[in-house]
XYZ file of C-alpha atoms in Angstrom:
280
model
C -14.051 132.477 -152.952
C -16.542 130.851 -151.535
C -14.290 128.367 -149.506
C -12.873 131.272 -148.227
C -16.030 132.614 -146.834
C -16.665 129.998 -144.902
C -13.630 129.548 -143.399
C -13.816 133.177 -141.953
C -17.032 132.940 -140.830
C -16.751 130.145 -139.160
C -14.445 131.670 -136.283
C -16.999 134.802 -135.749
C -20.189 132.021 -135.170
C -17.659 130.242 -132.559
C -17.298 134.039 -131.125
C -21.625 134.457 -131.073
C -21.439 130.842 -129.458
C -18.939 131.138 -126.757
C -20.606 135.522 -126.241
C -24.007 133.260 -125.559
C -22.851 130.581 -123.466
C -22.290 132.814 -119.927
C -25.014 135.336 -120.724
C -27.700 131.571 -120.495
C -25.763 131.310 -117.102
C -26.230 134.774 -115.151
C -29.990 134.627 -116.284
C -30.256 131.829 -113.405
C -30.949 134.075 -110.565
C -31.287 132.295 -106.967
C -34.555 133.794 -105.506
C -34.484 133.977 -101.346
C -37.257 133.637 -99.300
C -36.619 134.777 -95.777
C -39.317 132.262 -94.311
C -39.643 131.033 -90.643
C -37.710 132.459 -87.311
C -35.528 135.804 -88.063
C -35.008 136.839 -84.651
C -35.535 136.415 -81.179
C -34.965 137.968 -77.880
C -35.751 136.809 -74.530
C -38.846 138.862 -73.041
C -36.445 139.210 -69.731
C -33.827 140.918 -71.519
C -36.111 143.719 -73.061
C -37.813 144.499 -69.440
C -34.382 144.925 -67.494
C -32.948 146.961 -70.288
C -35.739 149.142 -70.198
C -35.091 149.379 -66.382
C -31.475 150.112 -66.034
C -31.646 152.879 -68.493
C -33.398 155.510 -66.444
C -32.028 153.797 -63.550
C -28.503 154.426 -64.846
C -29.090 157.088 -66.156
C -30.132 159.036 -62.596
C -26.913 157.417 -61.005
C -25.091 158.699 -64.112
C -26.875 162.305 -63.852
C -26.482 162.244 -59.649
C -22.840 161.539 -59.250
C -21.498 164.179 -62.148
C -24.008 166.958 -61.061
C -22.529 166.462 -57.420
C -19.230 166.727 -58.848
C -19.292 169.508 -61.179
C -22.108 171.564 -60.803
C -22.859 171.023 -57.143
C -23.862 174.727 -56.761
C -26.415 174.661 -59.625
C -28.549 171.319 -58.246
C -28.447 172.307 -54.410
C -30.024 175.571 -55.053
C -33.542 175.717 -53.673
C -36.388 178.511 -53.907
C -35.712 179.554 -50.147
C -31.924 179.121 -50.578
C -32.211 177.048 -47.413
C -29.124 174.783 -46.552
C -29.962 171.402 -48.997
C -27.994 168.193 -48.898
C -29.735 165.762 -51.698
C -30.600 167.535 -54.961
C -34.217 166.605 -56.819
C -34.691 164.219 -59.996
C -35.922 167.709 -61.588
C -32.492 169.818 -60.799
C -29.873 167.012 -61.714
C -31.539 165.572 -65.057
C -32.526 169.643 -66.108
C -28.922 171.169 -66.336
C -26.757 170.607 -69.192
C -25.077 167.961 -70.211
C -27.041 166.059 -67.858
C -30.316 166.627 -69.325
C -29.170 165.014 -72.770
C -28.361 161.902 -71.187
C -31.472 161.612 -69.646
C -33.418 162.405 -72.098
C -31.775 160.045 -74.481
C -32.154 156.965 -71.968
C -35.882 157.965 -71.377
C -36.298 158.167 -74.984
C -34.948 154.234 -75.312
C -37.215 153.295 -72.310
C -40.588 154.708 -73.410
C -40.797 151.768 -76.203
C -40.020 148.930 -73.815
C -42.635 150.662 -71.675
C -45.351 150.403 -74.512
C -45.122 146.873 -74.986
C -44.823 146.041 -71.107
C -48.131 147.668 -71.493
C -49.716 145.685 -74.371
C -48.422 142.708 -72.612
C -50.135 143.317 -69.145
C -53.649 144.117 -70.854
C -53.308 140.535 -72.570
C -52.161 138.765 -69.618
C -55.323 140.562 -67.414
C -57.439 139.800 -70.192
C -56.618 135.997 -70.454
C -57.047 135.732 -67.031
C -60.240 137.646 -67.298
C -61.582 135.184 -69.304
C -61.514 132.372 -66.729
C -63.601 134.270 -64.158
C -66.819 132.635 -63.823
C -68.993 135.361 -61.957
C -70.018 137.704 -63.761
C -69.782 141.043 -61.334
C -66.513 140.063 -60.904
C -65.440 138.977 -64.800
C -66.864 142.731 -65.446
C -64.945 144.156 -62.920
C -61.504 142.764 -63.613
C -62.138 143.420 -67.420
C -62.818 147.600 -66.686
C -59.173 146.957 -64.396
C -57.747 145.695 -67.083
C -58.492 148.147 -69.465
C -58.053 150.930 -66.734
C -54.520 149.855 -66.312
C -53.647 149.726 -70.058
C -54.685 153.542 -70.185
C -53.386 154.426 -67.009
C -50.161 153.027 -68.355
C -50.338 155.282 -71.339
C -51.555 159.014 -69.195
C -47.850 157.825 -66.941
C -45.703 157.124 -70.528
C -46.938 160.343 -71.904
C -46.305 162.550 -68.763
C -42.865 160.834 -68.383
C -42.150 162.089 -71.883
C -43.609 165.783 -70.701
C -41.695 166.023 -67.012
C -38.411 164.969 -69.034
C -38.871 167.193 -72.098
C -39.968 170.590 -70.249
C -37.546 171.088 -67.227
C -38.162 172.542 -64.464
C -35.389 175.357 -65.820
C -37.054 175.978 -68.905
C -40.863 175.766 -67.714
C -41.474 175.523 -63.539
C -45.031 176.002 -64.090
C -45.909 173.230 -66.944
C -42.849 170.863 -65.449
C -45.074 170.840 -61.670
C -48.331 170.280 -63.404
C -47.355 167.383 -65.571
C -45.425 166.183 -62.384
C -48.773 165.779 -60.356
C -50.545 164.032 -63.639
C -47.347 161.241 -63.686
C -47.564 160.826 -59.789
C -51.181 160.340 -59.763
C -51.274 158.061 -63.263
C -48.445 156.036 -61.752
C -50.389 155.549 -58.349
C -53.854 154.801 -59.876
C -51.968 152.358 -62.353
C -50.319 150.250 -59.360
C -53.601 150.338 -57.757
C -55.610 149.024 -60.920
C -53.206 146.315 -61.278
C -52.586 145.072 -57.828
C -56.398 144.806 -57.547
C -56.841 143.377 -60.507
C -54.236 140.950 -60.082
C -56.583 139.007 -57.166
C -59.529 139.367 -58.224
C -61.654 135.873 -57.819
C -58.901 134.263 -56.008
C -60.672 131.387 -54.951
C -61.350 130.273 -58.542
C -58.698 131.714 -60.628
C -54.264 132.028 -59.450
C -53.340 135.279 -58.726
C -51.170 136.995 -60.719
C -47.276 135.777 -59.713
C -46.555 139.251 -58.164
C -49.593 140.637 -56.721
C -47.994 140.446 -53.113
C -44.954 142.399 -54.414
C -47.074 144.553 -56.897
C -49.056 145.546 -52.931
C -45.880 146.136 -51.147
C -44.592 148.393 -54.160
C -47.759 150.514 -54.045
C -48.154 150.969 -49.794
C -44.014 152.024 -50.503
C -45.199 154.608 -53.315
C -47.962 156.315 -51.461
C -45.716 157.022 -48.027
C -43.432 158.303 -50.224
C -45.840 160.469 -52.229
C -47.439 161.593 -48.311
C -43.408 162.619 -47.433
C -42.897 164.118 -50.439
C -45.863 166.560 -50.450
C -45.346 167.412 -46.744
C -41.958 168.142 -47.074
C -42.546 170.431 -50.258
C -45.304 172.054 -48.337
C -42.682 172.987 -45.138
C -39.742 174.036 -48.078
C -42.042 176.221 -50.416
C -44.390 177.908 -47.083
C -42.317 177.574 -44.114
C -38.928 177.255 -45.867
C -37.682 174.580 -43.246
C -33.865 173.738 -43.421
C -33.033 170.261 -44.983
C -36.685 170.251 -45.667
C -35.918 170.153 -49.332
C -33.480 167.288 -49.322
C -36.286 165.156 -46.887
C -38.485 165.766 -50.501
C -35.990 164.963 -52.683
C -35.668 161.492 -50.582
C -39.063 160.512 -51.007
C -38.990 161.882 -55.370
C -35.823 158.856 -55.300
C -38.057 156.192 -53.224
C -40.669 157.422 -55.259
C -38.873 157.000 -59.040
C -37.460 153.265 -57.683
C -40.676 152.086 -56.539
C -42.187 153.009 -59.791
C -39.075 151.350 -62.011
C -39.400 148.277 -59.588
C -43.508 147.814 -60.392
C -42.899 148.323 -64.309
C -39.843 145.501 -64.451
C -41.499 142.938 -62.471
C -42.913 141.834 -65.414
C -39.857 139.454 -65.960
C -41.214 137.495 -62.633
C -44.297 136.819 -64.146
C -43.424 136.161 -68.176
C -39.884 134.385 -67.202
C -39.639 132.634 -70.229
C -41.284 134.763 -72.774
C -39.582 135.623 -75.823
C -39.745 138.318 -78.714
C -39.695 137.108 -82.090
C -39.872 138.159 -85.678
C -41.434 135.538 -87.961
C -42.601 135.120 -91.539
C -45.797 133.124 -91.359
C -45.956 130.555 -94.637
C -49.544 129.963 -95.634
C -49.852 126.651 -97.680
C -53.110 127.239 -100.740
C -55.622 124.712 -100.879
C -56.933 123.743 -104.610
């Protein structure tokens, strides 16, 4: 009997040996550590995205308004003959308005960190002005730029939001406050951009960064004289002279914020997980 026993429990403790064997294998669990460089983008490729979305966007918005709804975005407040339709009447009727609010959605975080990246670049070159009127000077530019750049993003985001359809009244006023934050901010930076010349570079695209802001300001002259002859006078053709100068005005302003790509060319975007080594 008990020869018996302990020839049938001799198969069941091979059973509990071979049951153990895999479960001392699946305790070995690989742990990852996602260390180092996870991803990179090129600084360049960010900016001109964030251009050519608006950008394509109003070609997108221009060329199916004229086609389909060419009655709806020629209609003026005089109902004066009108050739070229406003940024406010082809982006504020429907489906249009989706599409640019979409691509203006996708821009406004570029637009942040084009931002951020302009107050650091001012402020390192700050920091290598030796007088000190000057060094002062360039650092309340600096810092007027970064929140001029901020009043603009925010009354981007109000002037797309809030038609001119759905509110004239708030859709004019926030229109003045980005037209005069987007002038003030081209000003700040072109003039903070040569500051102390003679000791420090200027910035790569101060010349250009001029140029763009003498462009913006006949435009922004045009475009309130010929608003001024449509809504008192009700001029033919007036109309279409403002909407001229609201395009010049909307490229010039795409032109200053992507110009950023001249002067970081070879900046890149990255995500990485900093290792920190202890010390006993």
């Amino acid at each position: 009997m008990v020869n018996d026993a302990n020839i049938k429990s001799s198969p069941n403790s091979n059973i509990e040996n071979n049951s153990i064997e895999p479960l001392n294998v699946n305790k070995t669990i690989k742990t990852l550590e996602f260390k180092g460089l996870l991803w990179t983008c090129a600084l360049r490729e960010i900016c001109l995205t964030a251009l050519w979305l608006p950008l394509g966007a109003l070609v997108l918005c221009y060329v199916t308004a004229s086609i389909f709804q060419a009655d709806d975005i020629h209609e003026t407040h005089c109902r004066v003959y009108n050739v070229v339709p406003s940024i406010s009447a082809i982006t504020g009727i429907s489906p249009q308005r989706y599409i640019w609010r979409i691509c203006i959605a996708y821009h406004l975080g570029p637009r942040l960190l084009i931002g951020s990246l302009y107050y650091n670049y001012h402020k390192q070159r700050t920091s290598h002005i030796t007088d000190e009127k000057a060094r002062l000077l360039a650092t309340k530019l600096g810092d007027a730029c970064y929140w001029l750049n901020l009043l603009e993003l925010f009354a981007l985001t109000g002037v797309t939001y809030v038609s001119n359809r759905e509110n004239y009244f708030i859709h004019e006023k926030i229109f003045i406050v980005f037209m005069a934050a987007a002038l003030l901010h081209m000003l700040c930076r072109a003039r903070v951009g040569c500051i102390s010349s003679d000791t420090v570079e200027p910035v790569r695209t101060n010349k250009l960064v001029w140029i763009l802001f003498y462009v913006a300001i006949a435009a922004t002259i045009g475009l309130i004289i010929f608003f001024l002859r449509h809504r008192l006078l009700c001029r033919p053709l007036a109309f279409t002279w403002f909407s001229v100068c609201e395009y010049i005005l909307a490229t010039t302003n795409m032109a200053f914020h992507a110009i950023v790509v001249r002067d970081l060319p070879l900046h890149q975007i990255q995500v990485v997980c900093p290792t920190y080594h202890k010390t006993h």
